[in-house]
mmCIF file with all atom_site columns, C-alpha atoms in Angstrom:
data_model
loop_
_atom_site.group_PDB
_atom_site.id
_atom_site.type_symbol
_atom_site.label_atom_id
_atom_site.label_alt_id
_atom_site.label_comp_id
_atom_site.label_asym_id
_atom_site.label_entity_id
_atom_site.label_seq_id
_atom_site.pdbx_PDB_ins_code
_atom_site.Cartn_x
_atom_site.Cartn_y
_atom_site.Cartn_z
_atom_site.occupancy
_atom_site.B_iso_or_equiv
_atom_site.pdbx_formal_charge
_atom_site.auth_seq_id
_atom_site.auth_comp_id
_atom_site.auth_asym_id
_atom_site.auth_atom_id
_atom_site.pdbx_PDB_model_num
ATOM 1   C CA . MET A 1 1   ? -18.522 -55.355 -108.213 1.00 0.00 ? 1   MET A CA 1
ATOM 2   C CA . ASN A 1 2   ? -18.275 -58.472 -107.080 1.00 0.00 ? 2   ASN A CA 1
ATOM 3   C CA . PRO A 1 3   ? -15.033 -60.428 -108.417 1.00 0.00 ? 3   PRO A CA 1
ATOM 4   C CA . VAL A 1 4   ? -17.529 -63.711 -108.119 1.00 0.00 ? 4   VAL A CA 1
ATOM 5   C CA . VAL A 1 5   ? -18.303 -64.967 -111.370 1.00 0.00 ? 5   VAL A CA 1
ATOM 6   C CA . ARG A 1 6   ? -21.448 -67.475 -111.496 1.00 0.00 ? 6   ARG A CA 1
ATOM 7   C CA . ASN A 1 7   ? -21.778 -70.165 -113.737 1.00 0.00 ? 7   ASN A CA 1
ATOM 8   C CA . ILE A 1 8   ? -25.018 -71.231 -113.633 1.00 0.00 ? 8   ILE A CA 1
ATOM 9   C CA . ALA A 1 9   ? -26.480 -74.215 -115.481 1.00 0.00 ? 9   ALA A CA 1
ATOM 10  C CA . ILE A 1 10  ? -30.337 -72.985 -116.463 1.00 0.00 ? 10  ILE A CA 1
ATOM 11  C CA . GLU A 1 11  ? -31.767 -76.058 -118.047 1.00 0.00 ? 11  GLU A CA 1
ATOM 12  C CA . PRO A 1 12  ? -34.395 -74.675 -121.194 1.00 0.00 ? 12  PRO A CA 1
ATOM 13  C CA . ALA A 1 13  ? -37.879 -74.818 -120.153 1.00 0.00 ? 13  ALA A CA 1
ATOM 14  C CA . VAL A 1 14  ? -39.467 -73.975 -122.789 1.00 0.00 ? 14  VAL A CA 1
ATOM 15  C CA . SER A 1 15  ? -40.067 -76.462 -125.478 1.00 0.00 ? 15  SER A CA 1
ATOM 16  C CA . ALA A 1 16  ? -39.341 -74.911 -128.737 1.00 0.00 ? 16  ALA A CA 1
ATOM 17  C CA . ALA A 1 17  ? -43.095 -75.715 -129.805 1.00 0.00 ? 17  ALA A CA 1
ATOM 18  C CA . GLU A 1 18  ? -44.487 -73.858 -126.891 1.00 0.00 ? 18  GLU A CA 1
ATOM 19  C CA . PHE A 1 19  ? -41.619 -70.627 -128.232 1.00 0.00 ? 19  PHE A CA 1
ATOM 20  C CA . ARG A 1 20  ? -42.891 -71.097 -131.843 1.00 0.00 ? 20  ARG A CA 1
ATOM 21  C CA . GLY A 1 21  ? -46.489 -71.320 -130.388 1.00 0.00 ? 21  GLY A CA 1
ATOM 22  C CA . ALA A 1 22  ? -45.795 -68.204 -128.012 1.00 0.00 ? 22  ALA A CA 1
ATOM 23  C CA . MET A 1 23  ? -44.126 -66.354 -131.268 1.00 0.00 ? 23  MET A CA 1
ATOM 24  C CA . ARG A 1 24  ? -47.351 -66.615 -133.801 1.00 0.00 ? 24  ARG A CA 1
ATOM 25  C CA . HIS A 1 25  ? -49.032 -64.259 -131.936 1.00 0.00 ? 25  HIS A CA 1
ATOM 26  C CA . LEU A 1 26  ? -46.604 -61.784 -132.760 1.00 0.00 ? 26  LEU A CA 1
ATOM 27  C CA . THR A 1 27  ? -47.908 -60.406 -135.974 1.00 0.00 ? 27  THR A CA 1
ATOM 28  C CA . GLY A 1 28  ? -44.968 -59.213 -139.106 1.00 0.00 ? 28  GLY A CA 1
ATOM 29  C CA . GLY A 1 29  ? -44.549 -57.616 -142.178 1.00 0.00 ? 29  GLY A CA 1
ATOM 30  C CA . VAL A 1 30  ? -43.742 -60.406 -144.772 1.00 0.00 ? 30  VAL A CA 1
ATOM 31  C CA . SER A 1 31  ? -40.208 -59.861 -147.127 1.00 0.00 ? 31  SER A CA 1
ATOM 32  C CA . VAL A 1 32  ? -37.940 -61.476 -149.561 1.00 0.00 ? 32  VAL A CA 1
ATOM 33  C CA . ILE A 1 33  ? -34.638 -61.084 -148.338 1.00 0.00 ? 33  ILE A CA 1
ATOM 34  C CA . THR A 1 34  ? -32.338 -61.835 -151.729 1.00 0.00 ? 34  THR A CA 1
ATOM 35  C CA . ALA A 1 35  ? -28.791 -62.233 -151.968 1.00 0.00 ? 35  ALA A CA 1
ATOM 36  C CA . GLY A 1 36  ? -26.021 -63.104 -154.561 1.00 0.00 ? 36  GLY A CA 1
ATOM 37  C CA . ARG A 1 37  ? -25.368 -61.909 -158.170 1.00 0.00 ? 37  ARG A CA 1
ATOM 38  C CA . GLY A 1 38  ? -25.803 -62.227 -161.987 1.00 0.00 ? 38  GLY A CA 1
ATOM 39  C CA . LYS A 1 39  ? -27.058 -65.831 -162.111 1.00 0.00 ? 39  LYS A CA 1
ATOM 40  C CA . ASP A 1 40  ? -25.767 -67.300 -158.040 1.00 0.00 ? 40  ASP A CA 1
ATOM 41  C CA . ILE A 1 41  ? -28.916 -65.858 -156.281 1.00 0.00 ? 41  ILE A CA 1
ATOM 42  C CA . SER A 1 42  ? -30.917 -66.974 -153.946 1.00 0.00 ? 42  SER A CA 1
ATOM 43  C CA . GLY A 1 43  ? -33.665 -65.773 -151.773 1.00 0.00 ? 43  GLY A CA 1
ATOM 44  C CA . MET A 1 44  ? -35.988 -66.438 -148.795 1.00 0.00 ? 44  MET A CA 1
ATOM 45  C CA . THR A 1 45  ? -39.118 -65.480 -147.349 1.00 0.00 ? 45  THR A CA 1
ATOM 46  C CA . VAL A 1 46  ? -39.302 -64.086 -143.823 1.00 0.00 ? 46  VAL A CA 1
ATOM 47  C CA . SER A 1 47  ? -41.667 -61.817 -141.063 1.00 0.00 ? 47  SER A CA 1
ATOM 48  C CA . SER A 1 48  ? -38.267 -61.515 -138.951 1.00 0.00 ? 48  SER A CA 1
ATOM 49  C CA . VAL A 1 49  ? -37.243 -57.668 -140.557 1.00 0.00 ? 49  VAL A CA 1
ATOM 50  C CA . SER A 1 50  ? -36.936 -54.657 -138.437 1.00 0.00 ? 50  SER A CA 1
ATOM 51  C CA . SER A 1 51  ? -35.049 -51.458 -138.742 1.00 0.00 ? 51  SER A CA 1
ATOM 52  C CA . LEU A 1 52  ? -32.456 -50.146 -136.299 1.00 0.00 ? 52  LEU A CA 1
ATOM 53  C CA . ALA A 1 53  ? -31.704 -46.768 -136.653 1.00 0.00 ? 53  ALA A CA 1
ATOM 54  C CA . VAL A 1 54  ? -32.626 -43.941 -138.908 1.00 0.00 ? 54  VAL A CA 1
ATOM 55  C CA . ASP A 1 55  ? -28.799 -41.899 -138.796 1.00 0.00 ? 55  ASP A CA 1
ATOM 56  C CA . PRO A 1 56  ? -27.915 -44.082 -140.246 1.00 0.00 ? 56  PRO A CA 1
ATOM 57  C CA . PRO A 1 57  ? -30.687 -45.719 -142.275 1.00 0.00 ? 57  PRO A CA 1
ATOM 58  C CA . SER A 1 58  ? -30.032 -49.671 -140.587 1.00 0.00 ? 58  SER A CA 1
ATOM 59  C CA . LEU A 1 59  ? -31.931 -52.762 -140.002 1.00 0.00 ? 59  LEU A CA 1
ATOM 60  C CA . MET A 1 60  ? -31.741 -56.835 -139.295 1.00 0.00 ? 60  MET A CA 1
ATOM 61  C CA . VAL A 1 61  ? -33.188 -59.905 -140.012 1.00 0.00 ? 61  VAL A CA 1
ATOM 62  C CA . SER A 1 62  ? -33.001 -63.167 -138.214 1.00 0.00 ? 62  SER A CA 1
ATOM 63  C CA . ILE A 1 63  ? -31.668 -65.370 -140.976 1.00 0.00 ? 63  ILE A CA 1
ATOM 64  C CA . ASN A 1 64  ? -31.096 -69.116 -140.413 1.00 0.00 ? 64  ASN A CA 1
ATOM 65  C CA . ARG A 1 65  ? -27.579 -70.352 -140.930 1.00 0.00 ? 65  ARG A CA 1
ATOM 66  C CA . ALA A 1 66  ? -28.463 -73.226 -143.128 1.00 0.00 ? 66  ALA A CA 1
ATOM 67  C CA . ALA A 1 67  ? -30.821 -70.957 -145.380 1.00 0.00 ? 67  ALA A CA 1
ATOM 68  C CA . SER A 1 68  ? -29.140 -71.456 -149.077 1.00 0.00 ? 68  SER A CA 1
ATOM 69  C CA . SER A 1 69  ? -29.275 -67.671 -149.069 1.00 0.00 ? 69  SER A CA 1
ATOM 70  C CA . TYR A 1 70  ? -27.203 -66.921 -146.092 1.00 0.00 ? 70  TYR A CA 1
ATOM 71  C CA . PRO A 1 71  ? -23.249 -67.856 -147.473 1.00 0.00 ? 71  PRO A CA 1
ATOM 72  C CA . LEU A 1 72  ? -24.516 -64.907 -150.478 1.00 0.00 ? 72  LEU A CA 1
ATOM 73  C CA . ILE A 1 73  ? -25.182 -62.755 -148.234 1.00 0.00 ? 73  ILE A CA 1
ATOM 74  C CA . ALA A 1 74  ? -21.535 -63.205 -145.804 1.00 0.00 ? 74  ALA A CA 1
ATOM 75  C CA . ARG A 1 75  ? -19.600 -63.774 -149.566 1.00 0.00 ? 75  ARG A CA 1
ATOM 76  C CA . HIS A 1 76  ? -20.629 -60.217 -151.305 1.00 0.00 ? 76  HIS A CA 1
ATOM 77  C CA . GLY A 1 77  ? -21.184 -58.532 -147.929 1.00 0.00 ? 77  GLY A CA 1
ATOM 78  C CA . VAL A 1 78  ? -24.607 -57.131 -149.782 1.00 0.00 ? 78  VAL A CA 1
ATOM 79  C CA . PHE A 1 79  ? -28.473 -57.855 -150.177 1.00 0.00 ? 79  PHE A CA 1
ATOM 80  C CA . GLY A 1 80  ? -31.544 -56.852 -150.310 1.00 0.00 ? 80  GLY A CA 1
ATOM 81  C CA . VAL A 1 81  ? -34.990 -56.551 -148.407 1.00 0.00 ? 81  VAL A CA 1
ATOM 82  C CA . ASN A 1 82  ? -38.573 -56.505 -150.321 1.00 0.00 ? 82  ASN A CA 1
ATOM 83  C CA . ILE A 1 83  ? -41.270 -55.920 -148.474 1.00 0.00 ? 83  ILE A CA 1
ATOM 84  C CA . LEU A 1 84  ? -43.984 -57.906 -150.253 1.00 0.00 ? 84  LEU A CA 1
ATOM 85  C CA . THR A 1 85  ? -47.763 -56.000 -150.899 1.00 0.00 ? 85  THR A CA 1
ATOM 86  C CA . ALA A 1 86  ? -50.958 -57.930 -150.054 1.00 0.00 ? 86  ALA A CA 1
ATOM 87  C CA . ASP A 1 87  ? -51.255 -59.701 -153.385 1.00 0.00 ? 87  ASP A CA 1
ATOM 88  C CA . GLN A 1 88  ? -47.560 -60.856 -153.967 1.00 0.00 ? 88  GLN A CA 1
ATOM 89  C CA . LEU A 1 89  ? -48.413 -63.946 -151.773 1.00 0.00 ? 89  LEU A CA 1
ATOM 90  C CA . ASP A 1 90  ? -47.514 -66.298 -154.473 1.00 0.00 ? 90  ASP A CA 1
ATOM 91  C CA . ILE A 1 91  ? -43.979 -64.841 -154.806 1.00 0.00 ? 91  ILE A CA 1
ATOM 92  C CA . ALA A 1 92  ? -44.355 -65.197 -151.011 1.00 0.00 ? 92  ALA A CA 1
ATOM 93  C CA . GLU A 1 93  ? -44.589 -68.509 -151.194 1.00 0.00 ? 93  GLU A CA 1
ATOM 94  C CA . ARG A 1 94  ? -42.220 -69.402 -153.971 1.00 0.00 ? 94  ARG A CA 1
ATOM 95  C CA . PHE A 1 95  ? -39.120 -68.144 -151.908 1.00 0.00 ? 95  PHE A CA 1
ATOM 96  C CA . THR A 1 96  ? -40.401 -70.526 -148.837 1.00 0.00 ? 96  THR A CA 1
ATOM 97  C CA . GLY A 1 97  ? -39.078 -73.208 -151.441 1.00 0.00 ? 97  GLY A CA 1
ATOM 98  C CA . LYS A 1 98  ? -42.714 -75.288 -151.662 1.00 0.00 ? 98  LYS A CA 1
ATOM 99  C CA . GLY A 1 99  ? -42.365 -77.111 -154.915 1.00 0.00 ? 99  GLY A CA 1
ATOM 100 C CA . GLY A 1 100 ? -38.939 -78.133 -154.666 1.00 0.00 ? 100 GLY A CA 1
ATOM 101 C CA . LEU A 1 101 ? -37.741 -74.736 -156.215 1.00 0.00 ? 101 LEU A CA 1
ATOM 102 C CA . LYS A 1 102 ? -33.841 -73.451 -155.496 1.00 0.00 ? 102 LYS A CA 1
ATOM 103 C CA . GLY A 1 103 ? -31.746 -70.668 -156.212 1.00 0.00 ? 103 GLY A CA 1
ATOM 104 C CA . ALA A 1 104 ? -32.896 -68.734 -159.712 1.00 0.00 ? 104 ALA A CA 1
ATOM 105 C CA . ALA A 1 105 ? -35.738 -70.149 -160.030 1.00 0.00 ? 105 ALA A CA 1
ATOM 106 C CA . ARG A 1 106 ? -37.240 -68.398 -157.503 1.00 0.00 ? 106 ARG A CA 1
ATOM 107 C CA . PHE A 1 107 ? -36.976 -65.727 -158.757 1.00 0.00 ? 107 PHE A CA 1
ATOM 108 C CA . ALA A 1 108 ? -38.939 -66.167 -162.212 1.00 0.00 ? 108 ALA A CA 1
ATOM 109 C CA . GLY A 1 109 ? -42.948 -65.221 -162.774 1.00 0.00 ? 109 GLY A CA 1
ATOM 110 C CA . ALA A 1 110 ? -41.570 -61.854 -161.067 1.00 0.00 ? 110 ALA A CA 1
ATOM 111 C CA . GLU A 1 111 ? -39.798 -58.460 -162.634 1.00 0.00 ? 111 GLU A CA 1
ATOM 112 C CA . TRP A 1 112 ? -36.778 -57.401 -160.740 1.00 0.00 ? 112 TRP A CA 1
ATOM 113 C CA . THR A 1 113 ? -34.239 -54.840 -161.210 1.00 0.00 ? 113 THR A CA 1
ATOM 114 C CA . THR A 1 114 ? -30.961 -53.913 -159.509 1.00 0.00 ? 114 THR A CA 1
ATOM 115 C CA . ARG A 1 115 ? -29.223 -50.879 -157.775 1.00 0.00 ? 115 ARG A CA 1
ATOM 116 C CA . ALA A 1 116 ? -25.746 -49.811 -156.384 1.00 0.00 ? 116 ALA A CA 1
ATOM 117 C CA . SER A 1 117 ? -25.431 -53.660 -154.631 1.00 0.00 ? 117 SER A CA 1
ATOM 118 C CA . GLY A 1 118 ? -25.876 -55.286 -157.705 1.00 0.00 ? 118 GLY A CA 1
ATOM 119 C CA . VAL A 1 119 ? -28.718 -57.558 -155.385 1.00 0.00 ? 119 VAL A CA 1
ATOM 120 C CA . PRO A 1 120 ? -32.686 -58.502 -157.302 1.00 0.00 ? 120 PRO A CA 1
ATOM 121 C CA . LEU A 1 121 ? -34.534 -56.052 -155.909 1.00 0.00 ? 121 LEU A CA 1
ATOM 122 C CA . LEU A 1 122 ? -38.184 -56.711 -156.504 1.00 0.00 ? 122 LEU A CA 1
ATOM 123 C CA . ALA A 1 123 ? -39.850 -54.202 -159.345 1.00 0.00 ? 123 ALA A CA 1
ATOM 124 C CA . GLY A 1 124 ? -43.379 -53.812 -157.886 1.00 0.00 ? 124 GLY A CA 1
ATOM 125 C CA . ALA A 1 125 ? -42.212 -54.461 -153.570 1.00 0.00 ? 125 ALA A CA 1
ATOM 126 C CA . LEU A 1 126 ? -43.865 -52.023 -151.330 1.00 0.00 ? 126 LEU A CA 1
ATOM 127 C CA . ALA A 1 127 ? -40.651 -50.962 -150.850 1.00 0.00 ? 127 ALA A CA 1
ATOM 128 C CA . ALA A 1 128 ? -37.575 -52.557 -152.114 1.00 0.00 ? 128 ALA A CA 1
ATOM 129 C CA . LEU A 1 129 ? -34.115 -52.048 -150.017 1.00 0.00 ? 129 LEU A CA 1
ATOM 130 C CA . ASP A 1 130 ? -30.481 -52.199 -150.903 1.00 0.00 ? 130 ASP A CA 1
ATOM 131 C CA . CYS A 1 131 ? -28.380 -53.115 -148.065 1.00 0.00 ? 131 CYS A CA 1
ATOM 132 C CA . ALA A 1 132 ? -24.917 -53.203 -147.415 1.00 0.00 ? 132 ALA A CA 1
ATOM 133 C CA . VAL A 1 133 ? -23.820 -56.015 -144.391 1.00 0.00 ? 133 VAL A CA 1
ATOM 134 C CA . GLU A 1 134 ? -22.445 -53.950 -141.528 1.00 0.00 ? 134 GLU A CA 1
ATOM 135 C CA . GLU A 1 135 ? -21.758 -56.979 -138.723 1.00 0.00 ? 135 GLU A CA 1
ATOM 136 C CA . ILE A 1 136 ? -23.393 -60.766 -138.972 1.00 0.00 ? 136 ILE A CA 1
ATOM 137 C CA . ILE A 1 137 ? -23.856 -61.401 -135.610 1.00 0.00 ? 137 ILE A CA 1
ATOM 138 C CA . GLU A 1 138 ? -23.857 -65.675 -134.755 1.00 0.00 ? 138 GLU A CA 1
ATOM 139 C CA . ARG A 1 139 ? -26.277 -66.871 -132.410 1.00 0.00 ? 139 ARG A CA 1
ATOM 140 C CA . HIS A 1 140 ? -27.370 -71.153 -132.175 1.00 0.00 ? 140 HIS A CA 1
ATOM 141 C CA . SER A 1 141 ? -29.115 -71.757 -135.749 1.00 0.00 ? 141 SER A CA 1
ATOM 142 C CA . HIS A 1 142 ? -29.283 -67.964 -136.685 1.00 0.00 ? 142 HIS A CA 1
ATOM 143 C CA . ALA A 1 143 ? -27.627 -65.082 -137.020 1.00 0.00 ? 143 ALA A CA 1
ATOM 144 C CA . ILE A 1 144 ? -28.034 -61.352 -136.858 1.00 0.00 ? 144 ILE A CA 1
ATOM 145 C CA . VAL A 1 145 ? -27.463 -59.622 -140.601 1.00 0.00 ? 145 VAL A CA 1
ATOM 146 C CA . ILE A 1 146 ? -27.119 -56.297 -139.593 1.00 0.00 ? 146 ILE A CA 1
ATOM 147 C CA . GLY A 1 147 ? -27.597 -53.497 -142.933 1.00 0.00 ? 147 GLY A CA 1
ATOM 148 C CA . ARG A 1 148 ? -26.742 -50.099 -143.970 1.00 0.00 ? 148 ARG A CA 1
ATOM 149 C CA . VAL A 1 149 ? -29.592 -49.392 -146.379 1.00 0.00 ? 149 VAL A CA 1
ATOM 150 C CA . LEU A 1 150 ? -28.036 -47.778 -149.511 1.00 0.00 ? 150 LEU A CA 1
ATOM 151 C CA . GLU A 1 151 ? -31.097 -47.155 -151.569 1.00 0.00 ? 151 GLU A CA 1
ATOM 152 C CA . VAL A 1 152 ? -34.822 -47.454 -150.986 1.00 0.00 ? 152 VAL A CA 1
ATOM 153 C CA . VAL A 1 153 ? -37.253 -47.847 -153.850 1.00 0.00 ? 153 VAL A CA 1
ATOM 154 C CA . ALA A 1 154 ? -41.032 -47.143 -152.415 1.00 0.00 ? 154 ALA A CA 1
ATOM 155 C CA . SER A 1 155 ? -44.016 -47.628 -154.354 1.00 0.00 ? 155 SER A CA 1
ATOM 156 C CA . GLN A 1 156 ? -47.645 -45.923 -153.813 1.00 0.00 ? 156 GLN A CA 1
ATOM 157 C CA . ARG A 1 157 ? -49.385 -49.385 -152.848 1.00 0.00 ? 157 ARG A CA 1
ATOM 158 C CA . THR A 1 158 ? -50.791 -49.511 -148.761 1.00 0.00 ? 158 THR A CA 1
ATOM 159 C CA . ALA A 1 159 ? -51.706 -52.742 -148.691 1.00 0.00 ? 159 ALA A CA 1
ATOM 160 C CA . ALA A 1 160 ? -48.857 -55.285 -147.449 1.00 0.00 ? 160 ALA A CA 1
ATOM 161 C CA . LEU A 1 161 ? -48.361 -58.878 -146.373 1.00 0.00 ? 161 LEU A CA 1
ATOM 162 C CA . ALA A 1 162 ? -48.417 -60.226 -142.940 1.00 0.00 ? 162 ALA A CA 1
ATOM 163 C CA . TYR A 1 163 ? -47.733 -63.313 -141.494 1.00 0.00 ? 163 TYR A CA 1
ATOM 164 C CA . TRP A 1 164 ? -50.058 -64.105 -138.283 1.00 0.00 ? 164 TRP A CA 1
ATOM 165 C CA . HIS A 1 165 ? -50.593 -67.370 -136.246 1.00 0.00 ? 165 HIS A CA 1
ATOM 166 C CA . GLY A 1 166 ? -48.762 -69.713 -138.986 1.00 0.00 ? 166 GLY A CA 1
ATOM 167 C CA . GLU A 1 167 ? -51.024 -67.790 -141.717 1.00 0.00 ? 167 GLU A CA 1
ATOM 168 C CA . TYR A 1 168 ? -50.900 -64.686 -144.089 1.00 0.00 ? 168 TYR A CA 1
ATOM 169 C CA . VAL A 1 169 ? -52.590 -61.856 -144.026 1.00 0.00 ? 169 VAL A CA 1
ATOM 170 C CA . ALA A 1 170 ? -53.508 -58.706 -145.701 1.00 0.00 ? 170 ALA A CA 1
ATOM 171 C CA . ILE A 1 171 ? -53.088 -55.488 -143.961 1.00 0.00 ? 171 ILE A CA 1
ATOM 172 C CA . ASP A 1 172 ? -54.281 -52.354 -145.648 1.00 0.00 ? 172 ASP A CA 1
ATOM 173 C CA . ARG A 1 173 ? -53.951 -48.815 -144.277 1.00 0.00 ? 173 ARG A CA 1
ATOM 174 C CA . GLU A 1 174 ? -57.410 -48.136 -146.803 1.00 0.00 ? 174 GLU A CA 1
ATOM 175 C CA . GLU A 1 175 ? -59.809 -50.097 -145.945 1.00 0.00 ? 175 GLU A CA 1
ATOM 176 C CA . ASP A 1 176 ? -58.456 -51.488 -142.854 1.00 0.00 ? 176 ASP A CA 1
ATOM 177 C CA . ALA A 1 177 ? -58.955 -47.161 -141.805 1.00 0.00 ? 177 ALA A CA 1
ATOM 178 C CA . ALA A 1 178 ? -62.297 -47.137 -142.834 1.00 0.00 ? 178 ALA A CA 1
ATOM 179 C CA . ARG A 1 179 ? -63.202 -50.523 -140.983 1.00 0.00 ? 179 ARG A CA 1
ATOM 180 C CA . LEU A 1 180 ? -62.231 -48.922 -137.721 1.00 0.00 ? 180 LEU A CA 1
ATOM 181 C CA . ALA A 1 181 ? -63.875 -45.563 -138.621 1.00 0.00 ? 181 ALA A CA 1
ATOM 182 C CA . GLU A 1 182 ? -67.224 -47.248 -138.718 1.00 0.00 ? 182 GLU A CA 1
ATOM 183 C CA . VAL A 1 183 ? -66.543 -48.603 -134.898 1.00 0.00 ? 183 VAL A CA 1
ATOM 184 C CA . SER A 1 184 ? -64.698 -46.037 -133.481 1.00 0.00 ? 184 SER A CA 1
ATOM 185 C CA . LEU A 1 185 ? -65.775 -42.723 -132.123 1.00 0.00 ? 185 LEU A CA 1
ATOM 186 C CA . PRO A 1 186 ? -66.925 -39.829 -134.022 1.00 0.00 ? 186 PRO A CA 1
ATOM 187 C CA . SER A 1 187 ? -64.276 -38.409 -136.115 1.00 0.00 ? 187 SER A CA 1
ATOM 188 C CA . ARG A 1 188 ? -64.858 -34.720 -133.953 1.00 0.00 ? 188 ARG A CA 1
ATOM 189 C CA . HIS A 1 189 ? -64.460 -36.711 -130.820 1.00 0.00 ? 189 HIS A CA 1
ATOM 190 C CA . VAL A 1 190 ? -61.127 -37.756 -131.823 1.00 0.00 ? 190 VAL A CA 1
ATOM 191 C CA . HIS A 1 191 ? -59.943 -34.432 -133.412 1.00 0.00 ? 191 HIS A CA 1
ATOM 192 C CA . ALA A 1 192 ? -61.064 -33.616 -130.243 1.00 0.00 ? 192 ALA A CA 1
ATOM 193 C CA . ARG A 1 193 ? -58.898 -35.644 -128.069 1.00 0.00 ? 193 ARG A CA 1
ATOM 194 C CA . GLY A 1 194 ? -55.487 -34.827 -130.247 1.00 0.00 ? 194 GLY A CA 1
ATOM 195 C CA . LEU A 1 195 ? -55.754 -37.468 -132.200 1.00 0.00 ? 195 LEU A CA 1
ATOM 196 C CA . ARG A 1 196 ? -56.105 -36.858 -135.665 1.00 0.00 ? 196 ARG A CA 1
#
């Protein structure tokens, strides 16, 4: 091992605009993160949720430390992940804070439930996950929140809301599979190749 420690100052060669533009090519599922309990609640729309491990069930989400939900997550140690359906665009927009909505006002107009942690979970979401904070890693303007999944409430719906190139898009498993079948190999070829 080399005992010489090198401190190299690296000048940022990539601007924030360039980076943002590049990351817009990455399609992300749209979720609402909920935090707090009782009347002291808030939430935000994110596309930064990712699974971490299956055993134990855990996930991670990147959250801006200036967001109103962040101190609630840090204080209570629990949060909800509500994966939105394609027809829940209004909920996604409401939780971005458009129109000046803050805190509990963002929850109006939708049905919410609670589970073990007490955080609000969206009834009718593709999936709602009740999570306990395992670790928070603060870096730059954001924090990576690692959550242990306490409970999952899943629906039978198939159409998800995604974010791509600065716009919301709908992804429907059944409709998109039918469209792909129109332009793909006949099913007998697909089966022969072991893809069925």
